[in-house]
Short mmCIF file of C-alpha atoms in Angstrom, two decimals:
data_model
loop_
_atom_site.label_atom_id
_atom_site.label_comp_id
_atom_site.label_asym_id
_atom_site.label_seq_id
_atom_site.Cartn_x
_atom_site.Cartn_y
_atom_site.Cartn_z
CA MET T 2 -52.26 -17.35 -17.06
CA ARG T 3 -52.29 -14.47 -19.34
CA TYR T 4 -49.55 -13.61 -22.22
CA ILE T 5 -46.98 -10.75 -21.63
CA PRO T 6 -44.20 -9.74 -23.99
CA HIS T 7 -41.24 -8.44 -23.66
CA THR T 8 -41.50 -4.38 -23.99
CA ASP T 9 -39.00 -1.95 -25.73
CA ASP T 10 -37.60 -1.44 -22.56
CA ASP T 11 -37.22 -5.02 -21.90
CA LYS T 12 -35.15 -5.84 -24.60
CA GLN T 13 -33.01 -3.29 -24.24
CA ALA T 14 -32.38 -4.36 -21.20
CA MET T 15 -31.62 -8.01 -22.12
CA LEU T 16 -29.00 -6.10 -25.46
CA LYS T 17 -26.92 -4.51 -23.44
CA ALA T 18 -27.02 -7.10 -20.44
CA LEU T 19 -25.48 -8.47 -23.55
CA GLY T 20 -22.86 -6.71 -24.62
CA TYR T 21 -25.16 -5.54 -28.15
CA THR T 22 -26.76 -2.84 -29.28
CA SER T 23 -29.66 -4.54 -31.17
CA ILE T 24 -31.06 -7.93 -31.72
CA ASP T 25 -29.40 -8.38 -35.06
CA PRO T 26 -25.68 -10.34 -34.15
CA LEU T 27 -27.75 -12.53 -32.56
CA PHE T 28 -28.70 -13.78 -35.73
CA GLU T 29 -25.63 -14.03 -37.43
CA ASP T 30 -25.92 -17.42 -37.98
CA ILE T 31 -28.36 -18.21 -40.06
CA PRO T 32 -28.23 -17.48 -43.40
CA GLU T 33 -28.43 -14.26 -45.30
CA ALA T 34 -30.65 -16.48 -47.72
CA ALA T 35 -32.37 -18.05 -45.35
CA ARG T 36 -33.82 -14.45 -43.73
CA LEU T 37 -37.13 -13.07 -44.54
CA GLY T 38 -35.28 -9.09 -44.40
CA ARG T 39 -39.04 -7.58 -43.27
CA LEU T 40 -41.03 -7.74 -41.09
CA LEU T 41 -43.96 -10.65 -40.75
CA ASP T 42 -47.23 -10.29 -43.20
CA LEU T 43 -49.86 -9.47 -39.57
CA PRO T 44 -53.17 -8.22 -39.09
CA PRO T 45 -54.01 -4.99 -37.15
CA ALA T 46 -53.36 -6.53 -33.74
CA LEU T 47 -57.05 -7.23 -32.04
CA SER T 48 -58.14 -6.27 -28.51
CA GLU T 49 -59.17 -9.12 -26.67
CA LEU T 50 -63.00 -8.89 -27.27
CA GLU T 51 -61.88 -9.03 -31.06
CA LEU T 52 -60.09 -11.85 -30.18
CA GLN T 53 -62.19 -13.87 -28.83
CA GLN T 54 -64.90 -13.14 -31.11
CA HIS T 55 -62.74 -14.26 -34.69
CA MET T 56 -61.07 -17.24 -32.31
CA ALA T 57 -65.50 -18.11 -31.96
CA GLN T 58 -66.04 -17.63 -35.68
CA LEU T 59 -63.28 -19.95 -36.73
CA ALA T 60 -64.06 -22.15 -34.21
CA ALA T 61 -67.35 -22.12 -35.67
CA GLU T 62 -66.35 -23.34 -39.09
CA ASN T 63 -65.86 -26.83 -37.81
CA ARG T 64 -67.98 -29.31 -37.31
CA ASN T 65 -68.55 -32.44 -34.65
CA VAL T 66 -69.64 -34.86 -32.64
CA GLN T 67 -72.07 -33.08 -31.13
CA GLN T 68 -73.91 -31.66 -34.64
CA LEU T 69 -73.57 -34.96 -36.46
CA THR T 70 -73.85 -38.82 -36.39
CA SER T 71 -70.88 -39.74 -36.53
CA PHE T 72 -70.81 -43.69 -37.61
CA LEU T 73 -66.76 -43.00 -37.91
CA GLY T 74 -64.44 -45.10 -36.27
CA ALA T 75 -60.61 -46.32 -37.64
CA GLY T 76 -59.24 -46.17 -34.86
CA PHE T 77 -61.28 -43.16 -33.09
CA TYR T 78 -64.26 -43.75 -31.48
CA ASP T 79 -67.58 -41.39 -30.45
CA ARG T 80 -68.08 -43.28 -27.00
CA PHE T 81 -70.05 -41.71 -23.93
CA ILE T 82 -67.99 -40.56 -21.17
CA PRO T 83 -69.53 -40.12 -18.40
CA ALA T 84 -69.45 -36.63 -16.92
CA ALA T 85 -67.13 -37.89 -13.50
CA VAL T 86 -64.55 -38.36 -15.96
CA GLY T 87 -63.65 -34.83 -16.62
CA GLN T 88 -64.77 -33.68 -13.71
CA LEU T 89 -62.14 -36.01 -11.25
CA ALA T 90 -59.06 -35.90 -14.32
CA GLU T 91 -59.66 -31.83 -14.18
CA ARG T 92 -58.64 -31.65 -10.07
CA GLY T 93 -56.26 -29.74 -9.39
CA GLU T 94 -53.97 -32.46 -7.74
CA PHE T 95 -53.83 -33.83 -11.09
CA LEU T 96 -54.00 -31.17 -13.53
CA THR T 97 -50.56 -30.39 -14.80
CA ALA T 98 -48.47 -30.84 -18.38
CA TYR T 99 -45.35 -31.65 -16.51
CA THR T 100 -44.38 -35.30 -17.45
CA PRO T 101 -44.55 -36.72 -13.88
CA TYR T 102 -41.09 -38.54 -13.73
CA GLN T 103 -39.35 -37.78 -10.98
CA PRO T 104 -39.29 -40.72 -7.82
CA GLU T 105 -40.29 -38.22 -5.77
CA LEU T 106 -43.74 -38.29 -7.88
CA SER T 107 -46.95 -37.72 -5.27
CA GLN T 108 -48.17 -41.28 -4.07
CA GLY T 109 -51.74 -39.38 -5.28
CA THR T 110 -50.20 -39.90 -9.42
CA LEU T 111 -48.32 -42.85 -9.23
CA ALA T 112 -51.69 -45.12 -7.50
CA ALA T 113 -53.78 -43.41 -10.60
CA ILE T 114 -50.50 -45.11 -12.39
CA PHE T 115 -50.22 -48.00 -10.91
CA GLU T 116 -54.26 -48.85 -11.19
CA PHE T 117 -54.16 -47.53 -15.43
CA GLN T 118 -51.35 -49.99 -15.06
CA THR T 119 -53.30 -52.90 -13.51
CA MET T 120 -56.72 -52.65 -15.38
CA ILE T 121 -54.53 -52.15 -18.30
CA ALA T 122 -52.63 -55.38 -17.84
CA GLY T 123 -56.00 -57.38 -16.67
CA LEU T 124 -57.46 -56.10 -19.70
CA CYS T 125 -54.59 -57.32 -22.60
CA GLY T 126 -54.08 -60.86 -20.13
CA MET T 127 -50.41 -59.40 -20.09
CA TYR T 128 -47.60 -59.77 -16.94
CA ALA T 129 -47.45 -55.88 -17.55
CA ALA T 130 -47.85 -52.39 -18.49
CA GLN T 131 -46.40 -49.48 -18.68
CA ALA T 132 -47.32 -45.92 -17.95
CA SER T 133 -48.87 -45.30 -21.05
CA MET T 134 -47.09 -43.85 -24.61
CA TYR T 135 -48.15 -40.98 -26.91
CA ASP T 136 -50.40 -42.74 -28.82
CA GLY T 137 -52.03 -46.65 -30.26
CA ALA T 138 -49.83 -46.23 -33.72
CA SER T 139 -46.28 -45.39 -31.30
CA ALA T 140 -47.15 -48.23 -29.24
CA VAL T 141 -46.91 -49.91 -32.09
CA GLY T 142 -43.87 -48.83 -33.30
CA GLU T 143 -42.27 -48.91 -30.32
CA ALA T 144 -43.66 -52.93 -30.00
CA ALA T 145 -41.45 -53.63 -33.23
CA LEU T 146 -38.09 -52.06 -31.33
CA LEU T 147 -38.66 -54.29 -28.98
CA ALA T 148 -38.60 -57.30 -31.57
CA LEU T 149 -35.68 -55.92 -33.19
CA ALA T 150 -33.71 -55.50 -29.94
CA GLN T 151 -34.84 -59.14 -28.43
CA THR T 152 -34.30 -61.42 -31.09
CA GLY T 153 -31.04 -59.41 -33.51
CA ARG T 154 -32.94 -59.73 -36.23
CA GLU T 155 -33.60 -57.54 -39.05
CA HIS T 156 -37.44 -58.47 -40.70
CA LEU T 157 -40.44 -57.66 -39.43
CA VAL T 158 -43.99 -58.29 -40.81
CA VAL T 159 -47.16 -56.66 -40.30
CA SER T 160 -50.74 -57.88 -42.02
CA ARG T 161 -51.91 -55.29 -44.39
CA TYR T 162 -55.12 -55.24 -42.17
CA VAL T 163 -53.32 -53.22 -39.26
CA HIS T 164 -54.32 -49.54 -39.14
CA ALA T 165 -52.25 -47.58 -41.19
CA ASP T 166 -50.43 -45.08 -39.05
CA SER T 167 -49.64 -47.87 -37.53
CA LEU T 168 -48.25 -49.73 -40.41
CA ALA T 169 -46.00 -45.43 -41.29
CA VAL T 170 -45.04 -45.27 -37.95
CA VAL T 171 -43.78 -49.12 -37.97
CA ARG T 172 -41.83 -48.74 -41.72
CA THR T 173 -40.52 -45.02 -39.85
CA TYR T 174 -38.95 -46.46 -37.18
CA ALA T 175 -37.35 -50.11 -38.53
CA HIS T 176 -36.16 -47.04 -42.01
CA ALA T 177 -34.17 -45.76 -38.78
CA ARG T 178 -32.18 -49.04 -37.94
CA GLY T 179 -31.94 -50.29 -41.44
CA ALA T 180 -34.40 -52.94 -40.86
CA LYS T 181 -37.13 -54.64 -43.06
CA VAL T 182 -40.95 -54.11 -43.04
CA MET T 183 -42.38 -57.15 -45.16
CA VAL T 184 -46.43 -56.66 -45.72
CA VAL T 185 -49.25 -59.03 -45.69
CA ASP T 186 -52.63 -60.35 -46.29
CA SER T 187 -53.25 -63.45 -45.09
CA LEU T 188 -51.99 -66.66 -43.20
CA ASP T 189 -50.53 -68.45 -45.96
CA ALA T 190 -48.79 -65.28 -46.87
CA LEU T 191 -47.39 -64.93 -43.40
CA GLU T 192 -46.29 -68.39 -43.01
CA LYS T 193 -43.28 -68.40 -46.51
CA THR T 194 -42.53 -65.10 -45.05
CA LEU T 195 -41.69 -66.40 -41.93
CA ALA T 196 -39.90 -69.67 -43.17
CA ALA T 197 -38.40 -67.56 -46.19
CA TYR T 198 -36.70 -64.55 -43.67
CA PRO T 199 -35.44 -64.37 -39.59
CA VAL T 200 -38.30 -62.26 -38.98
CA ALA T 201 -37.98 -60.19 -35.61
CA GLY T 202 -41.92 -59.40 -34.91
CA VAL T 203 -44.84 -60.18 -36.45
CA ILE T 204 -47.65 -57.03 -36.05
CA TRP T 205 -51.65 -58.35 -36.28
CA GLN T 206 -54.22 -55.86 -35.42
CA TYR T 207 -57.27 -56.94 -32.95
CA PRO T 208 -59.84 -56.77 -34.60
CA ASP T 209 -58.71 -56.42 -37.64
CA ILE T 210 -59.61 -52.49 -39.82
CA LEU T 211 -62.03 -54.91 -41.66
CA GLY T 212 -63.04 -55.89 -38.19
CA HIS T 213 -62.02 -60.12 -38.06
CA PHE T 214 -60.71 -61.13 -35.26
CA ARG T 215 -60.71 -65.45 -36.35
CA SER T 216 -56.13 -65.60 -37.54
CA LEU T 217 -55.62 -64.15 -34.77
CA PRO T 218 -54.63 -67.65 -32.79
CA ASP T 219 -53.01 -68.45 -35.36
CA ALA T 220 -51.12 -65.45 -36.18
CA ILE T 221 -49.90 -65.65 -33.29
CA SER T 222 -48.81 -69.65 -33.34
CA LEU T 223 -47.38 -69.26 -37.00
CA ALA T 224 -45.05 -66.74 -34.72
CA HIS T 225 -43.74 -68.86 -32.61
CA GLN T 226 -43.03 -71.49 -34.88
CA TYR T 227 -39.87 -68.89 -36.68
CA GLY T 228 -38.51 -67.64 -33.31
CA ALA T 229 -41.19 -64.68 -33.73
CA LEU T 230 -42.17 -62.63 -31.40
CA ALA T 231 -46.30 -62.54 -32.12
CA ILE T 232 -47.33 -58.04 -31.61
CA VAL T 233 -51.14 -57.39 -31.27
CA SER T 234 -52.00 -54.14 -31.64
CA SER T 235 -56.09 -54.11 -30.06
CA ASP T 236 -59.07 -51.74 -29.30
CA PRO T 237 -59.20 -52.40 -25.22
CA VAL T 238 -63.43 -52.23 -25.44
CA ALA T 239 -63.06 -55.31 -27.86
CA LEU T 240 -61.39 -56.65 -25.45
CA ALA T 241 -64.65 -56.67 -22.73
CA LEU T 242 -66.48 -59.33 -25.26
CA LEU T 243 -63.15 -61.01 -27.11
CA LYS T 244 -60.77 -63.75 -25.64
CA PRO T 245 -57.16 -61.33 -24.76
CA PRO T 246 -54.35 -62.00 -26.63
CA GLY T 247 -52.05 -62.39 -24.12
CA GLU T 248 -54.60 -65.83 -23.48
CA TRP T 249 -54.38 -66.58 -27.05
CA GLY T 250 -49.57 -66.55 -25.82
CA ALA T 251 -48.63 -62.61 -27.13
CA ASP T 252 -45.89 -61.62 -26.38
CA VAL T 253 -47.00 -57.04 -26.45
CA VAL T 254 -50.19 -56.41 -26.81
CA VAL T 255 -50.24 -52.94 -28.03
CA GLY T 256 -53.35 -50.46 -28.76
CA GLU T 257 -54.10 -46.54 -29.36
CA GLY T 258 -56.59 -46.09 -25.92
CA GLN T 259 -58.57 -43.13 -26.45
CA PRO T 260 -61.95 -45.44 -26.82
CA LEU T 261 -61.53 -44.71 -22.89
CA GLY T 262 -63.10 -42.18 -21.94
CA ASN T 263 -60.90 -39.87 -24.04
CA HIS T 264 -62.67 -37.50 -26.12
CA LEU T 265 -62.31 -37.77 -29.72
CA ASN T 266 -60.50 -33.14 -29.63
CA TYR T 267 -59.99 -32.94 -32.73
CA GLY T 268 -57.44 -36.11 -33.34
CA GLY T 269 -55.64 -35.69 -29.55
CA PRO T 270 -54.22 -35.61 -27.88
CA THR T 271 -54.83 -39.27 -26.91
CA PHE T 272 -52.96 -42.22 -25.79
CA GLY T 273 -51.10 -45.75 -26.57
CA PHE T 274 -51.28 -49.03 -23.89
CA PHE T 275 -48.18 -50.95 -23.74
CA THR T 276 -48.11 -54.27 -22.21
CA VAL T 277 -45.94 -57.55 -22.61
CA THR T 278 -45.15 -60.83 -20.73
CA GLU T 279 -42.99 -61.30 -17.29
CA LYS T 280 -39.91 -61.96 -19.74
CA LEU T 281 -40.43 -58.65 -22.05
CA VAL T 282 -40.99 -57.12 -17.92
CA ARG T 283 -37.17 -55.30 -18.62
CA ARG T 284 -37.30 -54.13 -21.78
CA MET T 285 -40.56 -52.37 -22.60
CA PRO T 286 -40.27 -48.56 -23.25
CA GLY T 287 -40.84 -45.62 -21.12
CA ARG T 288 -41.79 -46.23 -17.47
CA LEU T 289 -42.94 -48.02 -15.22
CA VAL T 290 -44.77 -47.59 -11.48
CA GLY T 291 -44.48 -50.23 -9.17
CA GLN T 292 -46.25 -51.47 -5.28
CA THR T 293 -44.03 -51.57 -2.65
CA VAL T 294 -44.36 -51.29 1.36
CA ASP T 295 -41.80 -48.03 3.01
CA HIS T 296 -39.41 -49.19 6.08
CA HIS T 297 -43.36 -48.73 8.36
CA GLY T 298 -45.13 -51.14 6.42
CA ASN T 299 -47.38 -49.05 4.61
CA ARG T 300 -48.09 -49.54 1.03
CA GLY T 301 -46.51 -47.15 -1.54
CA PHE T 302 -45.44 -46.42 -4.60
CA VAL T 303 -42.52 -45.89 -6.58
CA LEU T 304 -40.74 -45.41 -10.21
CA THR T 305 -39.78 -48.87 -11.11
CA LEU T 306 -38.07 -49.59 -14.53
CA GLN T 307 -36.69 -46.58 -17.08
CA ALA T 308 -35.60 -48.13 -19.75
CA ARG T 309 -34.18 -45.02 -21.33
CA GLU T 310 -31.58 -43.22 -22.11
CA GLN T 311 -31.65 -40.50 -20.17
CA HIS T 312 -31.62 -43.14 -17.35
CA ILE T 313 -29.42 -46.28 -18.66
CA ARG T 314 -26.81 -46.03 -20.57
CA ARG T 315 -27.45 -45.25 -24.33
CA GLU T 316 -26.34 -48.33 -25.59
CA LYS T 317 -28.67 -50.54 -22.67
CA ALA T 318 -31.23 -48.12 -23.67
CA THR T 319 -34.85 -49.93 -25.27
CA SER T 320 -35.68 -46.61 -26.86
CA ASN T 321 -35.49 -42.86 -26.04
CA ILE T 322 -39.58 -42.02 -25.49
CA CYS T 323 -38.86 -40.12 -22.94
CA SER T 324 -42.97 -39.45 -21.69
CA ASN T 325 -46.55 -40.34 -21.17
CA HIS T 326 -50.20 -39.30 -21.51
CA SER T 327 -50.28 -39.59 -18.03
CA LEU T 328 -53.64 -37.05 -17.79
CA ASN T 329 -54.98 -38.75 -21.08
CA ALA T 330 -54.23 -42.34 -18.88
CA LEU T 331 -55.68 -40.99 -15.90
CA GLN T 332 -58.80 -39.95 -17.98
CA ALA T 333 -59.10 -44.10 -18.90
CA THR T 334 -58.78 -45.44 -15.03
CA ILE T 335 -61.73 -43.15 -14.00
CA TYR T 336 -63.57 -44.61 -17.52
CA MET T 337 -62.53 -48.17 -16.43
CA ALA T 338 -63.53 -47.78 -12.68
CA LEU T 339 -66.54 -46.21 -12.86
CA LEU T 340 -67.50 -48.54 -15.64
CA GLY T 341 -66.36 -52.05 -14.24
CA PRO T 342 -65.42 -55.07 -16.17
CA ASP T 343 -69.35 -56.02 -16.52
CA GLY T 344 -70.11 -51.95 -17.91
CA LEU T 345 -67.04 -52.20 -19.75
CA LYS T 346 -68.47 -54.99 -21.72
CA GLN T 347 -71.96 -53.79 -21.63
CA VAL T 348 -70.63 -50.90 -23.67
CA ALA T 349 -69.91 -53.42 -26.55
CA GLU T 350 -72.25 -55.24 -26.56
CA LEU T 351 -75.16 -52.27 -26.77
CA SER T 352 -72.60 -51.44 -29.98
CA MET T 353 -72.06 -54.96 -31.69
CA HIS T 354 -75.81 -55.55 -31.56
CA LYS T 355 -76.87 -52.14 -32.61
CA ALA T 356 -73.95 -52.46 -35.68
CA HIS T 357 -75.37 -55.62 -36.37
CA TYR T 358 -78.82 -54.37 -36.95
CA LEU T 359 -76.96 -51.54 -39.16
CA ALA T 360 -75.36 -54.69 -40.48
CA GLN T 361 -78.27 -55.85 -41.43
CA ASN T 362 -80.10 -53.47 -43.14
CA LEU T 363 -77.54 -51.86 -45.35
CA GLU T 364 -77.21 -55.62 -46.50
CA ARG T 365 -81.40 -55.16 -47.32
CA ILE T 366 -80.76 -52.03 -48.84
CA GLY T 367 -78.55 -53.78 -51.73
CA MET T 368 -75.00 -52.98 -49.44
CA VAL T 369 -72.47 -56.13 -50.27
CA ARG T 370 -70.69 -56.69 -46.42
CA ILE T 371 -66.90 -58.52 -47.08
CA ASN T 372 -66.43 -61.35 -46.07
CA PRO T 373 -70.60 -62.04 -44.96
CA ASP T 374 -69.22 -65.22 -43.35
CA GLU T 375 -66.55 -63.81 -40.61
CA PRO T 376 -68.11 -62.21 -37.06
CA PHE T 377 -67.37 -58.80 -36.08
CA LEU T 378 -68.47 -57.15 -33.26
CA TYR T 379 -68.86 -53.51 -33.92
CA GLU T 380 -67.03 -52.38 -36.92
CA PHE T 381 -67.65 -53.95 -40.11
CA VAL T 382 -67.03 -53.10 -43.81
CA VAL T 383 -69.23 -52.40 -47.10
CA LYS T 384 -68.39 -52.63 -50.77
CA VAL T 385 -70.59 -49.49 -52.14
CA PRO T 386 -72.00 -48.95 -55.56
CA GLY T 387 -69.83 -46.16 -56.80
CA SER T 388 -68.03 -43.68 -54.56
CA VAL T 389 -67.45 -43.27 -50.98
CA SER T 390 -66.18 -40.12 -51.05
CA SER T 391 -69.55 -39.21 -52.87
CA LEU T 392 -71.15 -40.85 -50.10
CA ASN T 393 -69.10 -39.44 -47.42
CA GLN T 394 -70.32 -35.90 -48.33
CA HIS T 395 -73.73 -36.58 -48.95
CA LEU T 396 -74.41 -37.74 -45.46
CA LEU T 397 -72.65 -34.94 -44.66
CA SER T 398 -74.94 -32.67 -46.22
CA ASN T 399 -77.51 -34.35 -44.02
CA GLY T 400 -76.08 -34.23 -40.55
CA ILE T 401 -74.11 -37.30 -41.03
CA LEU T 402 -70.62 -38.40 -40.01
CA GLY T 403 -69.63 -41.34 -42.93
CA GLY T 404 -67.81 -44.17 -42.45
CA PHE T 405 -63.96 -44.12 -43.09
CA ASP T 406 -62.91 -44.79 -46.63
CA LEU T 407 -60.33 -47.66 -46.45
CA GLY T 408 -59.43 -46.39 -49.97
CA GLN T 409 -57.58 -43.44 -49.04
CA TRP T 410 -54.64 -46.36 -47.38
CA ASP T 411 -54.83 -48.41 -49.98
CA PRO T 412 -56.07 -48.76 -53.73
CA ALA T 413 -56.43 -52.56 -52.97
CA PHE T 414 -59.18 -50.85 -50.96
CA GLU T 415 -60.87 -48.89 -53.23
CA GLY T 416 -65.03 -48.77 -53.19
CA LEU T 417 -64.94 -50.08 -49.52
CA TRP T 418 -66.41 -48.36 -46.59
CA GLN T 419 -65.62 -48.75 -42.74
CA ILE T 420 -69.04 -47.94 -40.07
CA ALA T 421 -68.03 -48.46 -36.77
CA VAL T 422 -71.31 -47.97 -34.41
CA THR T 423 -71.13 -47.32 -30.85
CA GLU T 424 -73.40 -47.53 -28.11
CA LYS T 425 -74.11 -43.41 -28.37
CA ARG T 426 -76.13 -44.47 -31.87
CA THR T 427 -80.11 -44.26 -30.82
CA GLN T 428 -82.02 -46.64 -33.18
CA GLN T 429 -83.30 -43.49 -34.87
CA GLU T 430 -79.83 -42.58 -35.80
CA LEU T 431 -79.42 -45.94 -36.91
CA ASP T 432 -82.55 -46.29 -39.60
CA ALA T 433 -81.52 -42.66 -40.65
CA LEU T 434 -78.80 -43.32 -42.07
CA VAL T 435 -79.74 -46.75 -44.25
CA GLU T 436 -82.46 -44.52 -45.38
CA GLU T 437 -80.21 -41.63 -46.39
CA VAL T 438 -77.99 -44.25 -48.34
CA LYS T 439 -80.42 -45.93 -50.14
CA ARG T 440 -81.30 -42.12 -51.28
CA TRP T 441 -77.96 -41.61 -52.36
CA MET T 442 -77.99 -45.33 -54.18
CA SER T 443 -81.05 -43.91 -55.92
CA ARG T 444 -79.84 -40.59 -56.75
#
């Protein structure tokens, strides 16, 4: 659809209907000091052809993972997406910007959301999943609110090795609620904090930003010992290999869904997933689609729970989340259906084997892996002998998108380089990275 602006005649007609001769009275509530007082300083108008060329030139200044070999992770990954995912998701029945929250929503979309919920709940080992959220960080933040509401307590404990965006959202939500957020860096620190404060929820990441995952069972056990909810933020592809958090006893499992059939899209949109135990299902934010039968006995789907303030009394609402990312969740549903459990496991295994090959070769040239006794999957951290930024710049100039500089999140992580390897990387690309790192180290 093309954008057609109002003509001068249109504007005069509207002003006449309002009883005005100029547009100025419509802005009289805005203080004079806040008004620009002149026209915008815009360049001359372009023709459609000129505008397309201009936008193409701007877009060409970006470099993407189709042009670079990516080893960047930290929550978002360059994974292979079968062409069928995009083709099916773009069918006219699905491709809409409209938020599908009406009970009379089409059965096809409701069925797709139901399948999404079922697959995600199974992957996390949980009782129920809702229809998706904005992203992984907002899902963690909503899980924190759930813990505060469920326990009536006002303290949250977050592992230092949780994604920085998730921690930032938790802090923002907690601040608005008047709750306190405490960050711990070990199980010992977690137990001391739990013993000293009435904690509503413990938030742990699995695997964490260092790629470690062995501390989760103890963290969950400690949370329950002191009456707190155990909230786990997970990578969904890793869950194809790891024991699901639900089987460890987690109360809430959330995460970022981009690795499941969604392109990186320069940072979004993606989607978050949110799962709970049966006890907490009525406290889930957003919406949940259920399966039922009509009076003829035909199988059907219907919006079952919507615990937001638009639908129930504000004081009873669990969240003001009023939307979900249906199209992104649909892509994940198609992706998971195409791969199946074995296919997703194969994706994780391929990534893991390649990551371990790369880690061994980086150690061979002198890189030091952090906590070398800890097992990892496809993401690991090494200590860089110098500036991580300098190393990444060297790699970028040679067509490689390097690992994530964890020092950007926390000064204590200065010099730590997080590397992610997906199933897309070839041995030639892994060897090329090692050679370029070696060149940079010997500069």
